[in-house]
C-alpha positions as a printed NumPy array, in Angstrom:
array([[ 67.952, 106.1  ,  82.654],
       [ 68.409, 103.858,  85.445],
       [ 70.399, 101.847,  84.018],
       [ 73.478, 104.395,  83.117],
       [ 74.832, 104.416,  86.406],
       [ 75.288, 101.892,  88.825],
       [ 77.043, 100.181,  91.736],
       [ 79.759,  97.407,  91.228],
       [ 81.791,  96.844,  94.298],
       [ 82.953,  99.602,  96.106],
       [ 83.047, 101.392,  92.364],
       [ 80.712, 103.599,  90.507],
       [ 79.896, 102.655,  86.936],
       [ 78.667, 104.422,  84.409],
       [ 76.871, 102.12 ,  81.127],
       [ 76.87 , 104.636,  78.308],
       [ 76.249, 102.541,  75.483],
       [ 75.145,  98.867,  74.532],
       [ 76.646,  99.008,  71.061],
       [ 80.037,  97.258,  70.71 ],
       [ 81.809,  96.071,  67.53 ],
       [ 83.093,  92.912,  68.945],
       [ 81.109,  89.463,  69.645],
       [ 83.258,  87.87 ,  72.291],
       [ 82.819,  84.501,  73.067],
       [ 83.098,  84.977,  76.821],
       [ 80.619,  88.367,  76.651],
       [ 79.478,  88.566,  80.103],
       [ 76.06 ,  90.184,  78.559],
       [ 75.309,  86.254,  76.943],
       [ 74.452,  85.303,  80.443],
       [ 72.917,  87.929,  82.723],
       [ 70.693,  91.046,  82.056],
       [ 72.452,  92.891,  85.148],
       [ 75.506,  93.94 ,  87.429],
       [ 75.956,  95.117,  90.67 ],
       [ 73.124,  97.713,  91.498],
       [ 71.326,  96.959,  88.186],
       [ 68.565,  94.842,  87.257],
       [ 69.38 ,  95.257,  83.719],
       [ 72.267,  97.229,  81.596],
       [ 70.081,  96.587,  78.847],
       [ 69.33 , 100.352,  77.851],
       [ 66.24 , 101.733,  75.769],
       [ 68.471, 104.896,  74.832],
       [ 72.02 , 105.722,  75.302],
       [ 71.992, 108.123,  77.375],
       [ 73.031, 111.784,  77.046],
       [ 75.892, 113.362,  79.249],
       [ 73.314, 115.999,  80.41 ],
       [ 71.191, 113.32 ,  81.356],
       [ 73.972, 111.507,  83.186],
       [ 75.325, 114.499,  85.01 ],
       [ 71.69 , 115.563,  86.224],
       [ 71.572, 112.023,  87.771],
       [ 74.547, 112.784,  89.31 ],
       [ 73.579, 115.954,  90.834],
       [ 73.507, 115.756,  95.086],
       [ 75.438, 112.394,  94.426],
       [ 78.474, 112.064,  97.104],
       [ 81.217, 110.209,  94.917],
       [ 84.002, 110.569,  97.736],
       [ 83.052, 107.073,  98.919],
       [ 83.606, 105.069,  95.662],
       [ 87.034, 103.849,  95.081],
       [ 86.475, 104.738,  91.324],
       [ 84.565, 105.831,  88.344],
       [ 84.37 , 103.786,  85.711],
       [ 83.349, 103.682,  82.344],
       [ 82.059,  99.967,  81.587],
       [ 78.867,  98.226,  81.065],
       [ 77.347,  96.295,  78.343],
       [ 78.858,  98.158,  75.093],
       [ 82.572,  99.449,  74.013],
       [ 82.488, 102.754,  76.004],
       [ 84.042, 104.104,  72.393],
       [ 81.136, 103.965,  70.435],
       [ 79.499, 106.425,  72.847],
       [ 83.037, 108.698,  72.943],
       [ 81.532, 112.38 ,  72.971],
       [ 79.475, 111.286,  76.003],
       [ 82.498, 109.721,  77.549],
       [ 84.499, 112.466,  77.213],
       [ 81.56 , 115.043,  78.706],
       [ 80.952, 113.182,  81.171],
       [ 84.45 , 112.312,  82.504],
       [ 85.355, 115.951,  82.102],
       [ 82.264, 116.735,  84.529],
       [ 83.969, 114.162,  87.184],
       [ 87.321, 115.451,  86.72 ],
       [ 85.439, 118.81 ,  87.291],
       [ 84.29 , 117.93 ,  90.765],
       [ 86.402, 118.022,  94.181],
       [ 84.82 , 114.142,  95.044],
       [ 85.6  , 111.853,  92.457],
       [ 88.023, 108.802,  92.589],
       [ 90.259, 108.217,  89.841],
       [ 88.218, 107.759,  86.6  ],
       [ 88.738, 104.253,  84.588],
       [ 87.917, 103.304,  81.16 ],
       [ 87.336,  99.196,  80.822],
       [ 87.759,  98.787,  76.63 ],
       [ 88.632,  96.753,  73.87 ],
       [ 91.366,  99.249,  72.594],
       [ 89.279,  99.589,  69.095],
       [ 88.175, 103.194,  69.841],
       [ 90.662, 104.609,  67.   ],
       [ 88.658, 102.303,  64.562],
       [ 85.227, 103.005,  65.843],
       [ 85.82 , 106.439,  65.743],
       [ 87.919, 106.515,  62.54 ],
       [ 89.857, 109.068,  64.515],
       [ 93.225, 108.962,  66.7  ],
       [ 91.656, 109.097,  70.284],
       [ 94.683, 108.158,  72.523],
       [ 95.283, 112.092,  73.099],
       [ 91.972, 112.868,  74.071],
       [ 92.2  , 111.124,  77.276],
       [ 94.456, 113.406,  78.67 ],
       [ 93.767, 114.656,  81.896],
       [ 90.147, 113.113,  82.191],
       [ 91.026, 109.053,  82.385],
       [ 93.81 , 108.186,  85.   ],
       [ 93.589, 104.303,  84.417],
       [ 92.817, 102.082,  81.013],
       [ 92.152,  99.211,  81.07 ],
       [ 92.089,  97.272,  78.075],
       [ 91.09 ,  93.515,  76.785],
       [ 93.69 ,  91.899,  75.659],
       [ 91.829,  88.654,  74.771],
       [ 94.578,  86.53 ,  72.709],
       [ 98.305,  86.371,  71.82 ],
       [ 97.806,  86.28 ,  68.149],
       [ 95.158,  88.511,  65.489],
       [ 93.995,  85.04 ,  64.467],
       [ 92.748,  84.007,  67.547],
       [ 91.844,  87.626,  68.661],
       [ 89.517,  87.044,  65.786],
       [ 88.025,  83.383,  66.445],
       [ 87.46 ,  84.749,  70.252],
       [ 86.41 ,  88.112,  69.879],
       [ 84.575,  88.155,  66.32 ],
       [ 85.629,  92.079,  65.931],
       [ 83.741,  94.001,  62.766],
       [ 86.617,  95.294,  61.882],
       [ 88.623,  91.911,  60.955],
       [ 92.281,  91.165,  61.616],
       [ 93.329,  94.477,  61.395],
       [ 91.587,  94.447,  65.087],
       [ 94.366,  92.869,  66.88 ],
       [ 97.34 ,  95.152,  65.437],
       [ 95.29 ,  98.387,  66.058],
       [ 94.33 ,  97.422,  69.59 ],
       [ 98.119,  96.887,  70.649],
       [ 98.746, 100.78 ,  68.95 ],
       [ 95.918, 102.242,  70.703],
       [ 97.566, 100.29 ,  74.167],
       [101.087, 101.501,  73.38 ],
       [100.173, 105.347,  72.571],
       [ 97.893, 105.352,  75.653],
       [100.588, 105.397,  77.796],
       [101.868, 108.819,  76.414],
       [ 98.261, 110.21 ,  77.766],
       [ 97.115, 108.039,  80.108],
       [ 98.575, 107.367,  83.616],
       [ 97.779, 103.747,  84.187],
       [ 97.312, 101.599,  81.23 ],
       [ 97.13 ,  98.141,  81.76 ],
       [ 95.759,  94.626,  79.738],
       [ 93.192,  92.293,  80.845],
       [ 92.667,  88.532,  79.361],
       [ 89.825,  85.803,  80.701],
       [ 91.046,  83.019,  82.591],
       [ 89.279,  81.257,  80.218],
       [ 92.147,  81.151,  77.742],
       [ 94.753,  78.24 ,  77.737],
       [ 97.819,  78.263,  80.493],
       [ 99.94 ,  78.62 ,  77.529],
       [ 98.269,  81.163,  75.803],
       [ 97.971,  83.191,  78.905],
       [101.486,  83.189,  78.674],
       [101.648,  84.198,  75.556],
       [ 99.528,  87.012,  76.369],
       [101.845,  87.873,  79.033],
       [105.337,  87.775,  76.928],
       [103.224,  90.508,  74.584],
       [102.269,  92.787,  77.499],
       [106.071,  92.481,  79.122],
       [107.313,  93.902,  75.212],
       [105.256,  96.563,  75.628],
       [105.684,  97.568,  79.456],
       [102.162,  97.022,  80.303],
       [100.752,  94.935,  82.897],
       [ 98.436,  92.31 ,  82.33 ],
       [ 95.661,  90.92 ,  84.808],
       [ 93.916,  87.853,  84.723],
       [ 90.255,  87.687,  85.318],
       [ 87.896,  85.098,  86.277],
       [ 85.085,  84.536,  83.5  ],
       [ 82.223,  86.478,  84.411],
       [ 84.042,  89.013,  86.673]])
């Protein structure tokens, strides 16, 4: 249980789940077992959100800049837990603003239209990006769920921003100059902004 909360920065993280339904090419799990705090995000169980709010129990969070949900699986495929658990943050008078790092597939995963049930538990969302087109969203992030991936990841960004306070895109420097600006043209349409991050960070 170690493993479902740890230290990255000056944030608290919380590693729910190591199921994901995308392969991406640039998954920072292909070449370390650990983050931060943690040995290993490798987990033998997902953990439950009782288990996860016992650890937190006598925990001071008021000296974490956030809370986020991110670690080596799609925080979506462990959604009930997410949702208990961020509810028990929101709940408490020390916690930083709570962040969700995701690939923006959770309506798909879920089969269900989760946008609205971030309301008032998740102030930021961030969300991968990846690619300017659903052909190369698909070469670079192999999603289960085929080309349909790309077009129901930009929904899931858009209606986030009726529930969610801060939404913003992420790509991998990794990507070509041009493509990066391709990436950024898409995220300018929709009035979201888009950070670039180093491979590996």
């Amino acid at each position: 249980m170690h493993n479902a909360i740890y230290e990255y920065g000056p944030g608290i993280y919380f590693n729910m789940t190591n199921k994901c339904p995308c392969e991406c090419a640039f998954c920072v799990r292909a070449g370390t077992e650990g983050l931060g705090s943690a040995d290993s995000l490798w987990l033998d169980d997902e953990p439950n959100p009782g288990q996860v709010i016992a650890q937190l129990e006598g925990m001071d969070l008021s000296g974490y800049t956030e809370a986020v949900f991110c670690g080596f699986g799609e925080p979506f495929c462990a959604l009930e837990s997410m949702l208990e658990v961020a509810a028990h943050l929101k709940s408490r008078g020390d916690c930083p603003a709570v962040r969700v790092n995701t690939n923006g597939l959770g309506d798909l995963i879920s089969g269900q239209h989760t946008p609205p049930l971030l309301k008032g538990l998740i102030d930021v969302i961030s969300i991968s990006l990846n690619a300017p087109t659903k052909e190369r969203y698909t070469q670079l992030c192999r999603p289960a769920f085929g080309e349909s991936s790309f077009e129901a990841m930009l929904k899931f960004a858009r209606e986030c921003k009726e529930f969610v306070p801060i939404v913003a895109f992420s790509v991998v420097d990794v990507l070509a100059r041009e493509e990066i600006a391709a990436c950024e043209k898409i995220a300018d349409s929709l009035g979201i902004p888009l950070r670039v991050r180093e491979f590996g960070g």
